[in-house]
mmCIF file of C-alpha atoms and ligand atoms in Angstrom:
data_model
loop_
_atom_site.group_PDB
_atom_site.id
_atom_site.type_symbol
_atom_site.label_atom_id
_atom_site.label_comp_id
_atom_site.label_asym_id
_atom_site.label_seq_id
_atom_site.Cartn_x
_atom_site.Cartn_y
_atom_site.Cartn_z
ATOM 1 C CA MET A 1 33.229 123.230 35.139
ATOM 2 C CA GLU A 2 35.450 125.614 37.058
ATOM 3 C CA THR A 3 38.550 126.848 35.246
ATOM 4 C CA ALA A 4 41.578 128.508 36.774
ATOM 5 C CA VAL A 5 40.503 132.101 36.066
ATOM 6 C CA GLN A 6 42.456 135.027 37.487
ATOM 7 C CA HIS A 7 40.885 135.353 40.937
ATOM 8 C CA ASP A 8 39.883 131.724 41.432
ATOM 9 C CA ARG A 9 42.247 129.180 42.858
ATOM 10 C CA PRO A 10 42.253 125.885 40.962
ATOM 11 C CA LEU A 11 39.897 123.355 42.529
ATOM 12 C CA ALA A 12 42.682 120.869 43.185
ATOM 13 C CA SER A 13 44.464 123.317 45.505
ATOM 14 C CA LEU A 14 41.415 123.883 47.721
ATOM 15 C CA ASP A 15 40.517 122.109 50.921
ATOM 16 C CA LEU A 16 36.936 121.409 49.887
ATOM 17 C CA PHE A 17 35.806 120.500 53.398
ATOM 18 C CA GLU A 18 37.079 123.865 54.662
ATOM 19 C CA GLU A 19 35.603 125.818 51.719
ATOM 20 C CA ILE A 20 32.191 124.153 52.016
ATOM 21 C CA THR A 21 32.124 124.831 55.780
ATOM 22 C CA ARG A 22 32.963 128.505 55.089
ATOM 23 C CA LEU A 23 30.267 128.802 52.384
ATOM 24 C CA LYS A 24 27.733 127.148 54.664
ATOM 25 C CA LYS A 25 28.151 129.982 57.179
ATOM 26 C CA GLU A 26 28.267 132.672 54.486
ATOM 27 C CA LEU A 27 25.007 131.506 52.854
ATOM 28 C CA ASN A 28 23.295 130.332 56.046
ATOM 29 C CA ALA A 29 22.941 127.037 54.203
ATOM 30 C CA VAL A 30 22.109 123.543 55.361
ATOM 31 C CA ILE A 31 23.433 120.464 53.552
ATOM 32 C CA LEU A 32 20.972 117.573 53.421
ATOM 33 C CA ALA A 33 22.336 114.268 52.116
ATOM 34 C CA HIS A 34 20.842 110.888 51.320
ATOM 35 C CA TYR A 35 22.584 107.710 52.492
ATOM 36 C CA TYR A 36 23.345 106.840 48.850
ATOM 37 C CA GLN A 37 25.674 109.831 48.409
ATOM 38 C CA GLU A 38 29.439 109.340 48.181
ATOM 39 C CA PRO A 39 31.140 109.045 51.622
ATOM 40 C CA ASP A 40 32.726 112.545 51.592
ATOM 41 C CA ILE A 41 29.322 114.139 51.026
ATOM 42 C CA GLN A 42 27.751 112.036 53.782
ATOM 43 C CA ASP A 43 30.554 113.162 56.111
ATOM 44 C CA ILE A 44 30.147 116.887 55.428
ATOM 45 C CA ALA A 45 26.336 116.905 55.528
ATOM 46 C CA ASP A 46 24.475 118.639 58.365
ATOM 47 C CA PHE A 47 21.782 116.052 58.064
ATOM 48 C CA LEU A 48 22.021 112.522 56.674
ATOM 49 C CA GLY A 49 18.849 110.525 56.148
ATOM 50 C CA ASP A 50 16.481 108.491 54.031
ATOM 51 C CA SER A 51 13.763 110.032 51.839
ATOM 52 C CA LEU A 52 11.312 110.609 54.681
ATOM 53 C CA GLN A 53 13.876 112.019 57.106
ATOM 54 C CA LEU A 54 15.156 114.380 54.410
ATOM 55 C CA ALA A 55 11.643 115.624 53.574
ATOM 56 C CA GLN A 56 11.042 116.207 57.296
ATOM 57 C CA ALA A 57 14.399 117.993 57.657
ATOM 58 C CA ALA A 58 13.605 120.172 54.622
ATOM 59 C CA LYS A 59 10.314 121.153 56.218
ATOM 60 C CA SER A 60 11.826 122.127 59.565
ATOM 61 C CA THR A 61 15.015 123.928 58.542
ATOM 62 C CA ASN A 62 15.620 127.615 59.327
ATOM 63 C CA ALA A 63 18.422 127.922 56.785
ATOM 64 C CA ASP A 64 18.079 130.326 53.833
ATOM 65 C CA VAL A 65 19.641 127.900 51.381
ATOM 66 C CA ILE A 66 19.128 124.125 51.152
ATOM 67 C CA VAL A 67 21.938 122.251 49.407
ATOM 68 C CA PHE A 68 20.276 118.988 48.505
ATOM 69 C CA CYS A 69 22.725 116.145 48.019
ATOM 70 C CA GLY A 70 20.418 113.542 46.580
ATOM 71 C CA VAL A 71 18.433 113.271 43.368
ATOM 72 C CA HIS A 72 16.121 115.668 41.569
ATOM 73 C CA PHE A 73 12.778 114.462 42.986
ATOM 74 C CA MET A 74 14.150 114.894 46.517
ATOM 75 C CA ALA A 75 15.361 118.447 45.897
ATOM 76 C CA GLU A 76 12.050 119.167 44.173
ATOM 77 C CA THR A 77 10.194 117.956 47.288
ATOM 78 C CA ALA A 78 12.338 120.297 49.402
ATOM 79 C CA LYS A 79 11.382 123.176 47.070
ATOM 80 C CA ILE A 80 7.683 122.273 47.223
ATOM 81 C CA LEU A 81 7.936 122.532 51.015
ATOM 82 C CA ASN A 82 10.070 125.711 50.946
ATOM 83 C CA PRO A 83 8.987 128.042 48.139
ATOM 84 C CA THR A 84 10.874 131.042 49.559
ATOM 85 C CA LYS A 85 14.159 129.263 50.196
ATOM 86 C CA GLN A 86 16.801 128.647 47.577
ATOM 87 C CA VAL A 87 17.179 124.908 46.899
ATOM 88 C CA LEU A 88 20.410 123.882 45.176
ATOM 89 C CA LEU A 89 21.155 120.488 43.608
ATOM 90 C CA PRO A 90 24.866 119.909 42.819
ATOM 91 C CA ASP A 91 24.054 118.187 39.507
ATOM 92 C CA LEU A 92 20.710 118.823 37.808
ATOM 93 C CA ALA A 93 21.124 115.600 35.816
ATOM 94 C CA ALA A 94 20.818 113.567 39.044
ATOM 95 C CA GLY A 95 17.488 112.002 38.104
ATOM 96 C CA CYS A 96 15.920 108.662 39.033
ATOM 97 C CA SER A 97 14.969 105.684 36.858
ATOM 98 C CA LEU A 98 11.902 105.104 39.010
ATOM 99 C CA ALA A 99 10.647 108.676 38.607
ATOM 100 C CA ASP A 100 11.398 108.449 34.858
ATOM 101 C CA SER A 101 9.371 105.228 34.595
ATOM 102 C CA CYS A 102 6.167 107.180 35.246
ATOM 103 C CA PRO A 103 5.610 109.856 32.566
ATOM 104 C CA PRO A 104 2.819 112.260 33.628
ATOM 105 C CA ALA A 105 0.787 112.030 30.383
ATOM 106 C CA LEU A 106 0.651 108.208 30.525
ATOM 107 C CA PHE A 107 -0.094 108.254 34.218
ATOM 108 C CA ALA A 108 -3.014 110.667 33.644
ATOM 109 C CA GLN A 109 -4.507 108.138 31.163
ATOM 110 C CA PHE A 110 -3.953 105.273 33.629
ATOM 111 C CA LYS A 111 -5.605 107.256 36.417
ATOM 112 C CA ALA A 112 -8.570 108.087 34.167
ATOM 113 C CA GLN A 113 -9.192 104.339 33.726
ATOM 114 C CA HIS A 114 -9.750 104.040 37.513
ATOM 115 C CA PRO A 115 -11.667 107.195 38.432
ATOM 116 C CA ASP A 116 -12.824 105.809 41.780
ATOM 117 C CA ALA A 117 -9.331 104.934 43.041
ATOM 118 C CA VAL A 118 -7.268 106.849 45.587
ATOM 119 C CA VAL A 119 -3.732 107.468 44.315
ATOM 120 C CA ILE A 120 -0.827 106.706 46.644
ATOM 121 C CA SER A 121 2.479 107.685 45.077
ATOM 122 C CA TYR A 122 5.929 106.796 46.284
ATOM 123 C CA ILE A 123 7.959 109.968 46.797
ATOM 124 C CA ASN A 124 10.314 108.805 43.995
ATOM 125 C CA CYS A 125 8.263 110.571 41.326
ATOM 126 C CA THR A 126 8.100 113.977 39.647
ATOM 127 C CA ALA A 127 6.140 116.963 40.967
ATOM 128 C CA GLU A 128 3.603 116.377 38.141
ATOM 129 C CA ILE A 129 2.883 112.860 39.432
ATOM 130 C CA LYS A 130 2.687 114.136 43.014
ATOM 131 C CA ALA A 131 0.178 116.743 41.845
ATOM 132 C CA MET A 132 -1.990 113.902 40.455
ATOM 133 C CA SER A 133 -1.791 111.949 43.729
ATOM 134 C CA ASP A 134 -3.914 111.942 46.874
ATOM 135 C CA ILE A 135 -1.135 111.012 49.239
ATOM 136 C CA ILE A 136 2.618 110.471 49.041
ATOM 137 C CA CYS A 137 4.589 107.800 50.868
ATOM 138 C CA THR A 138 8.206 106.767 51.301
ATOM 139 C CA SER A 139 9.524 103.302 52.013
ATOM 140 C CA SER A 140 9.582 104.241 55.741
ATOM 141 C CA ASN A 141 5.885 104.954 56.021
ATOM 142 C CA ALA A 142 4.318 103.171 53.009
ATOM 143 C CA GLU A 143 2.652 100.418 55.040
ATOM 144 C CA LYS A 144 1.141 102.927 57.478
ATOM 145 C CA ILE A 145 -0.124 105.103 54.616
ATOM 146 C CA VAL A 146 -1.714 102.161 52.790
ATOM 147 C CA ARG A 147 -3.380 101.021 56.029
ATOM 148 C CA SER A 148 -4.723 104.561 56.590
ATOM 149 C CA VAL A 149 -6.971 104.189 53.530
ATOM 150 C CA PRO A 150 -10.369 102.559 54.269
ATOM 151 C CA GLU A 151 -10.541 98.859 53.297
ATOM 152 C CA SER A 152 -13.364 99.429 50.830
ATOM 153 C CA GLN A 153 -11.424 102.072 48.891
ATOM 154 C CA LYS A 154 -9.675 101.128 45.615
ATOM 155 C CA ILE A 155 -6.001 102.176 45.550
ATOM 156 C CA ILE A 156 -3.657 102.971 42.679
ATOM 157 C CA PHE A 157 -0.039 102.614 43.825
ATOM 158 C CA ALA A 158 2.667 104.266 41.722
ATOM 159 C CA PRO A 159 5.322 104.173 40.427
ATOM 160 C CA ASP A 160 7.233 101.239 42.024
ATOM 161 C CA LYS A 161 5.725 97.842 41.204
ATOM 162 C CA ASN A 162 8.134 96.032 43.570
ATOM 163 C CA LEU A 163 7.324 98.166 46.600
ATOM 164 C CA GLY A 164 3.647 97.955 45.583
ATOM 165 C CA ALA A 165 3.737 94.135 45.412
ATOM 166 C CA TYR A 166 5.558 93.974 48.755
ATOM 167 C CA LEU A 167 2.886 96.190 50.355
ATOM 168 C CA MET A 168 0.085 94.095 48.880
ATOM 169 C CA LYS A 169 1.617 91.014 50.486
ATOM 170 C CA LYS A 170 2.243 92.774 53.810
ATOM 171 C CA THR A 171 -1.172 94.417 54.154
ATOM 172 C CA GLY A 172 -3.343 91.930 52.254
ATOM 173 C CA ARG A 173 -4.717 94.883 50.258
ATOM 174 C CA GLU A 174 -5.291 94.601 46.513
ATOM 175 C CA MET A 175 -3.825 97.612 44.711
ATOM 176 C CA ILE A 176 -3.646 98.662 41.077
ATOM 177 C CA LEU A 177 0.068 98.914 40.395
ATOM 178 C CA TRP A 178 1.894 101.190 37.997
ATOM 179 C CA GLN A 179 4.686 99.071 36.471
ATOM 180 C CA GLY A 180 7.734 101.192 37.304
ATOM 181 C CA SER A 181 10.983 100.100 38.943
ATOM 182 C CA CYS A 182 14.420 101.181 40.105
ATOM 183 C CA ILE A 183 17.397 100.052 37.993
ATOM 184 C CA VAL A 184 19.585 99.699 41.078
ATOM 185 C CA HIS A 185 17.248 97.620 43.227
ATOM 186 C CA GLU A 186 16.340 95.386 40.292
ATOM 187 C CA THR A 187 19.985 94.592 39.660
ATOM 188 C CA PHE A 188 20.437 92.056 42.428
ATOM 189 C CA SER A 189 20.758 88.450 41.366
ATOM 190 C CA GLU A 190 18.955 85.822 43.425
ATOM 191 C CA ARG A 191 21.365 83.145 42.209
ATOM 192 C CA LYS A 192 24.423 85.148 43.226
ATOM 193 C CA LEU A 193 22.818 86.098 46.514
ATOM 194 C CA ILE A 194 22.361 82.422 47.393
ATOM 195 C CA ALA A 195 25.959 81.672 46.376
ATOM 196 C CA LEU A 196 27.179 84.554 48.559
ATOM 197 C CA LYS A 197 25.127 83.315 51.493
ATOM 198 C CA VAL A 198 26.700 79.843 51.124
ATOM 199 C CA ARG A 199 30.149 81.464 51.337
ATOM 200 C CA HIS A 200 29.086 83.511 54.398
ATOM 201 C CA PRO A 201 26.815 81.165 56.359
ATOM 202 C CA ASN A 202 26.726 83.449 59.403
ATOM 203 C CA ALA A 203 25.624 86.500 57.455
ATOM 204 C CA ILE A 204 21.972 87.514 57.309
ATOM 205 C CA ILE A 205 20.424 89.121 54.244
ATOM 206 C CA ILE A 206 18.691 92.494 54.620
ATOM 207 C CA ALA A 207 16.906 94.173 51.710
ATOM 208 C CA HIS A 208 15.104 97.315 50.574
ATOM 209 C CA PRO A 209 11.472 96.767 49.435
ATOM 210 C CA GLU A 210 12.312 98.236 45.995
ATOM 211 C CA CYS A 211 14.041 94.862 45.293
ATOM 212 C CA GLU A 212 12.190 92.172 43.330
ATOM 213 C CA ALA A 213 10.172 89.513 45.192
ATOM 214 C CA PRO A 214 12.680 86.617 44.632
ATOM 215 C CA VAL A 215 15.406 88.665 46.351
ATOM 216 C CA LEU A 216 13.075 89.814 49.141
ATOM 217 C CA ALA A 217 12.131 86.171 49.758
ATOM 218 C CA HIS A 218 15.671 85.541 51.095
ATOM 219 C CA ALA A 219 15.748 88.565 53.389
ATOM 220 C CA ALA A 220 15.672 88.213 57.168
ATOM 221 C CA PHE A 221 14.711 91.886 57.367
ATOM 222 C CA ILE A 222 13.106 94.246 54.810
ATOM 223 C CA GLY A 223 12.977 97.982 55.327
ATOM 224 C CA SER A 224 13.720 101.503 54.164
ATOM 225 C CA THR A 225 17.305 102.704 54.128
ATOM 226 C CA LYS A 226 16.954 104.100 57.648
ATOM 227 C CA ALA A 227 15.210 100.955 58.941
ATOM 228 C CA LEU A 228 17.991 98.790 57.492
ATOM 229 C CA LEU A 229 20.619 100.959 59.198
ATOM 230 C CA GLU A 230 18.828 100.794 62.542
ATOM 231 C CA PHE A 231 18.383 97.047 62.201
ATOM 232 C CA THR A 232 22.143 96.553 61.742
ATOM 233 C CA ILE A 233 22.861 98.687 64.826
ATOM 234 C CA GLN A 234 20.415 96.848 67.070
ATOM 235 C CA SER A 235 20.809 93.313 65.734
ATOM 236 C CA PRO A 236 22.961 90.832 67.670
ATOM 237 C CA HIS A 237 24.193 89.539 64.277
ATOM 238 C CA THR A 238 27.630 90.694 63.194
ATOM 239 C CA GLU A 239 27.590 89.931 59.453
ATOM 240 C CA PHE A 240 25.112 91.317 56.929
ATOM 241 C CA ILE A 241 24.556 90.949 53.194
ATOM 242 C CA VAL A 242 23.033 94.271 52.182
ATOM 243 C CA ALA A 243 20.618 94.285 49.210
ATOM 244 C CA THR A 244 20.217 97.981 48.540
ATOM 245 C CA GLU A 245 22.334 100.792 47.112
ATOM 246 C CA ALA A 246 25.861 100.232 48.426
ATOM 247 C CA GLY A 247 26.274 103.836 49.698
ATOM 248 C CA ILE A 248 24.443 103.000 52.927
ATOM 249 C CA ILE A 249 27.297 100.683 53.940
ATOM 250 C CA HIS A 250 29.451 103.751 54.754
ATOM 251 C CA GLU A 251 27.101 104.768 57.603
ATOM 252 C CA MET A 252 26.436 101.152 58.647
ATOM 253 C CA GLN A 253 30.174 100.579 59.053
ATOM 254 C CA LYS A 254 30.619 103.884 60.907
ATOM 255 C CA ARG A 255 27.842 103.072 63.365
ATOM 256 C CA SER A 256 28.933 99.435 63.869
ATOM 257 C CA PRO A 257 32.710 99.352 63.261
ATOM 258 C CA HIS A 258 33.080 95.796 64.595
ATOM 259 C CA LYS A 259 30.444 94.337 62.215
ATOM 260 C CA THR A 260 30.920 93.128 58.633
ATOM 261 C CA PHE A 261 28.839 94.406 55.707
ATOM 262 C CA ILE A 262 28.834 92.737 52.315
ATOM 263 C CA ALA A 263 27.165 94.436 49.324
ATOM 264 C CA ALA A 264 24.685 92.088 47.601
ATOM 265 C CA PRO A 265 25.946 91.063 44.169
ATOM 266 C CA PRO A 266 24.450 92.523 41.007
ATOM 267 C CA ASN A 267 23.267 90.405 38.096
ATOM 268 C CA GLU A 268 26.180 91.227 35.813
ATOM 269 C CA GLU A 269 28.757 88.554 35.141
ATOM 270 C CA LYS A 270 31.549 91.125 34.961
ATOM 271 C CA HIS A 271 32.661 93.295 37.830
ATOM 272 C CA CYS A 272 30.509 96.420 37.850
ATOM 273 C CA ALA A 273 29.180 99.040 40.208
ATOM 274 C CA CYS A 274 25.530 98.302 39.328
ATOM 275 C CA ASN A 275 24.563 98.335 42.997
ATOM 276 C CA GLU A 276 25.508 102.012 43.052
ATOM 277 C CA CYS A 277 22.926 104.495 41.839
ATOM 278 C CA PRO A 278 24.460 106.309 38.841
ATOM 279 C CA TYR A 279 22.193 109.311 39.471
ATOM 280 C CA MET A 280 23.052 109.661 43.165
ATOM 281 C CA LYS A 281 26.730 109.343 42.344
ATOM 282 C CA LEU A 282 26.623 112.286 39.904
ATOM 283 C CA ASN A 283 26.983 114.550 42.937
ATOM 284 C CA THR A 284 30.589 114.987 44.043
ATOM 285 C CA LEU A 285 32.256 117.070 46.736
ATOM 286 C CA GLU A 286 33.637 119.363 43.997
ATOM 287 C CA LYS A 287 30.122 119.927 42.648
ATOM 288 C CA VAL A 288 28.802 120.622 46.159
ATOM 289 C CA TYR A 289 31.454 123.317 46.517
ATOM 290 C CA LEU A 290 30.746 124.806 43.072
ATOM 291 C CA THR A 291 26.986 124.806 43.529
ATOM 292 C CA MET A 292 27.393 126.706 46.814
ATOM 293 C CA LYS A 293 29.925 129.106 45.345
ATOM 294 C CA HIS A 294 27.766 129.956 42.314
ATOM 295 C CA ARG A 295 24.393 129.340 44.017
ATOM 296 C CA SER A 296 23.459 127.254 40.999
ATOM 297 C CA PRO A 297 21.983 124.948 39.717
ATOM 298 C CA GLU A 298 18.822 125.901 41.513
ATOM 299 C CA ILE A 299 15.439 124.118 41.627
ATOM 300 C CA THR A 300 12.606 126.329 40.414
ATOM 301 C CA MET A 301 8.940 125.486 40.115
ATOM 302 C CA ASN A 302 5.684 126.775 38.760
ATOM 303 C CA GLU A 303 3.598 127.956 41.743
ATOM 304 C CA GLU A 304 0.346 126.335 40.597
ATOM 305 C CA LEU A 305 2.093 122.955 40.233
ATOM 306 C CA ARG A 306 3.853 123.414 43.574
ATOM 307 C CA LEU A 307 0.572 123.994 45.397
ATOM 308 C CA ARG A 308 -1.023 120.888 43.861
ATOM 309 C CA ALA A 309 2.035 118.741 44.696
ATOM 310 C CA LEU A 310 2.211 120.143 48.232
ATOM 311 C CA LYS A 311 -1.179 118.784 49.380
ATOM 312 C CA PRO A 312 -0.352 115.030 49.157
ATOM 313 C CA ILE A 313 3.109 115.608 50.670
ATOM 314 C CA GLU A 314 1.572 117.447 53.625
ATOM 315 C CA ARG A 315 -0.897 114.601 54.121
ATOM 316 C CA MET A 316 2.047 112.195 54.282
ATOM 317 C CA LEU A 317 3.995 114.363 56.752
ATOM 318 C CA LYS A 318 0.951 114.663 58.998
ATOM 319 C CA LEU A 319 0.494 110.884 59.020
ATOM 320 C CA SER A 320 4.204 110.306 59.686
ATOM 321 C CA LYS A 321 4.506 112.282 62.941
HETATM 322 P P1 13P B 401 14.503 105.449 51.039
HETATM 323 O O1 13P B 401 15.397 106.619 51.238
HETATM 324 O O2 13P B 401 13.095 105.777 51.410
HETATM 325 O O3 13P B 401 14.984 104.217 51.691
HETATM 326 O O4 13P B 401 14.450 105.161 49.449
HETATM 327 C C1 13P B 401 15.508 104.618 48.786
HETATM 328 C C2 13P B 401 15.729 105.182 47.450
HETATM 329 O O5 13P B 401 15.764 104.518 46.458
HETATM 330 C C3 13P B 401 15.929 106.592 47.355
HETATM 331 O O6 13P B 401 16.004 106.928 46.052
HETATM 332 FE FE1 SF4 B 402 16.000 106.272 41.830
HETATM 333 FE FE2 SF4 B 402 16.791 103.805 42.339
HETATM 334 FE FE3 SF4 B 402 18.580 105.756 42.279
HETATM 335 FE FE4 SF4 B 402 16.804 105.614 44.294
HETATM 336 S S1 SF4 B 402 18.420 104.155 43.838
HETATM 337 S S2 SF4 B 402 17.391 107.443 43.140
HETATM 338 S S3 SF4 B 402 15.021 104.803 43.224
HETATM 339 S S4 SF4 B 402 17.348 105.050 40.536
#
């Protein structure tokens, strides 16, 4: 944490928007932010997107420094794509329950049990898991990636069992699923969702495919964060119950100010912020400023691991053009 040392002004007295804009020029930095970041970070970002858009933006940037406002696996992907650029993550503890649910040693054993299977891994995984995969996908392109694999080929899908089950239903393909999940997308309560829908009969439910099947069954539209946003912009409906991380509502409301967005209710009986990702929300505007000022914390990676993880990401990017 920053302290009020002799030459530093205390954080509270700074205009962080102004300071971050100044540092951006000084470092020739680009700020990439996921839709689940806090509103101030979304507003100051040069590029706001979902996992696929952010990976594509990281690949095409000319900046010297990438300030990644998202979680660790996303910043790691940016580093895999940009070994010579400095990649900063405002809080190194910004992990992901889904990535954590797939430890590399256990996954290696699982993979060894199915030696003839192609491994498709959701981008929400560590570099070690990516290095053990044949192709990466995000929720934006997962269906296309699964369909790109010949029908006769066995597929292991990791780590999200909910996205995997959704894809099996959508494509009719059998897949061997790793049993991982996201704590945020598993928090939604079907019972409360139905009760909310009764109170808002004109609202339609939209959901991210990381949600469990009983929640998805009530959704009028299922898609990645970006697809959900675009759906709300184009839809003639004016009221939406949104079953994904609540951070996306900031951009939905900005893009459709006259429409109403209601965050889907979590399972807890008490009031809680369980539909907010605790990892994503570790990043704050203050930390963005400090990480740019000190050029730390930085993502570093072993070159041999980077090269192995790069191959399946490049395959995904090629297929996503
Ligand atoms: P997308 O950005 O692909 O929608 O994924 C959502 C998510 O959980 C990111 O961690
Ligand atoms: Fe991971 Fe879920 Fe948070 Fe996304 S919302 S970063 S999948 S824990």
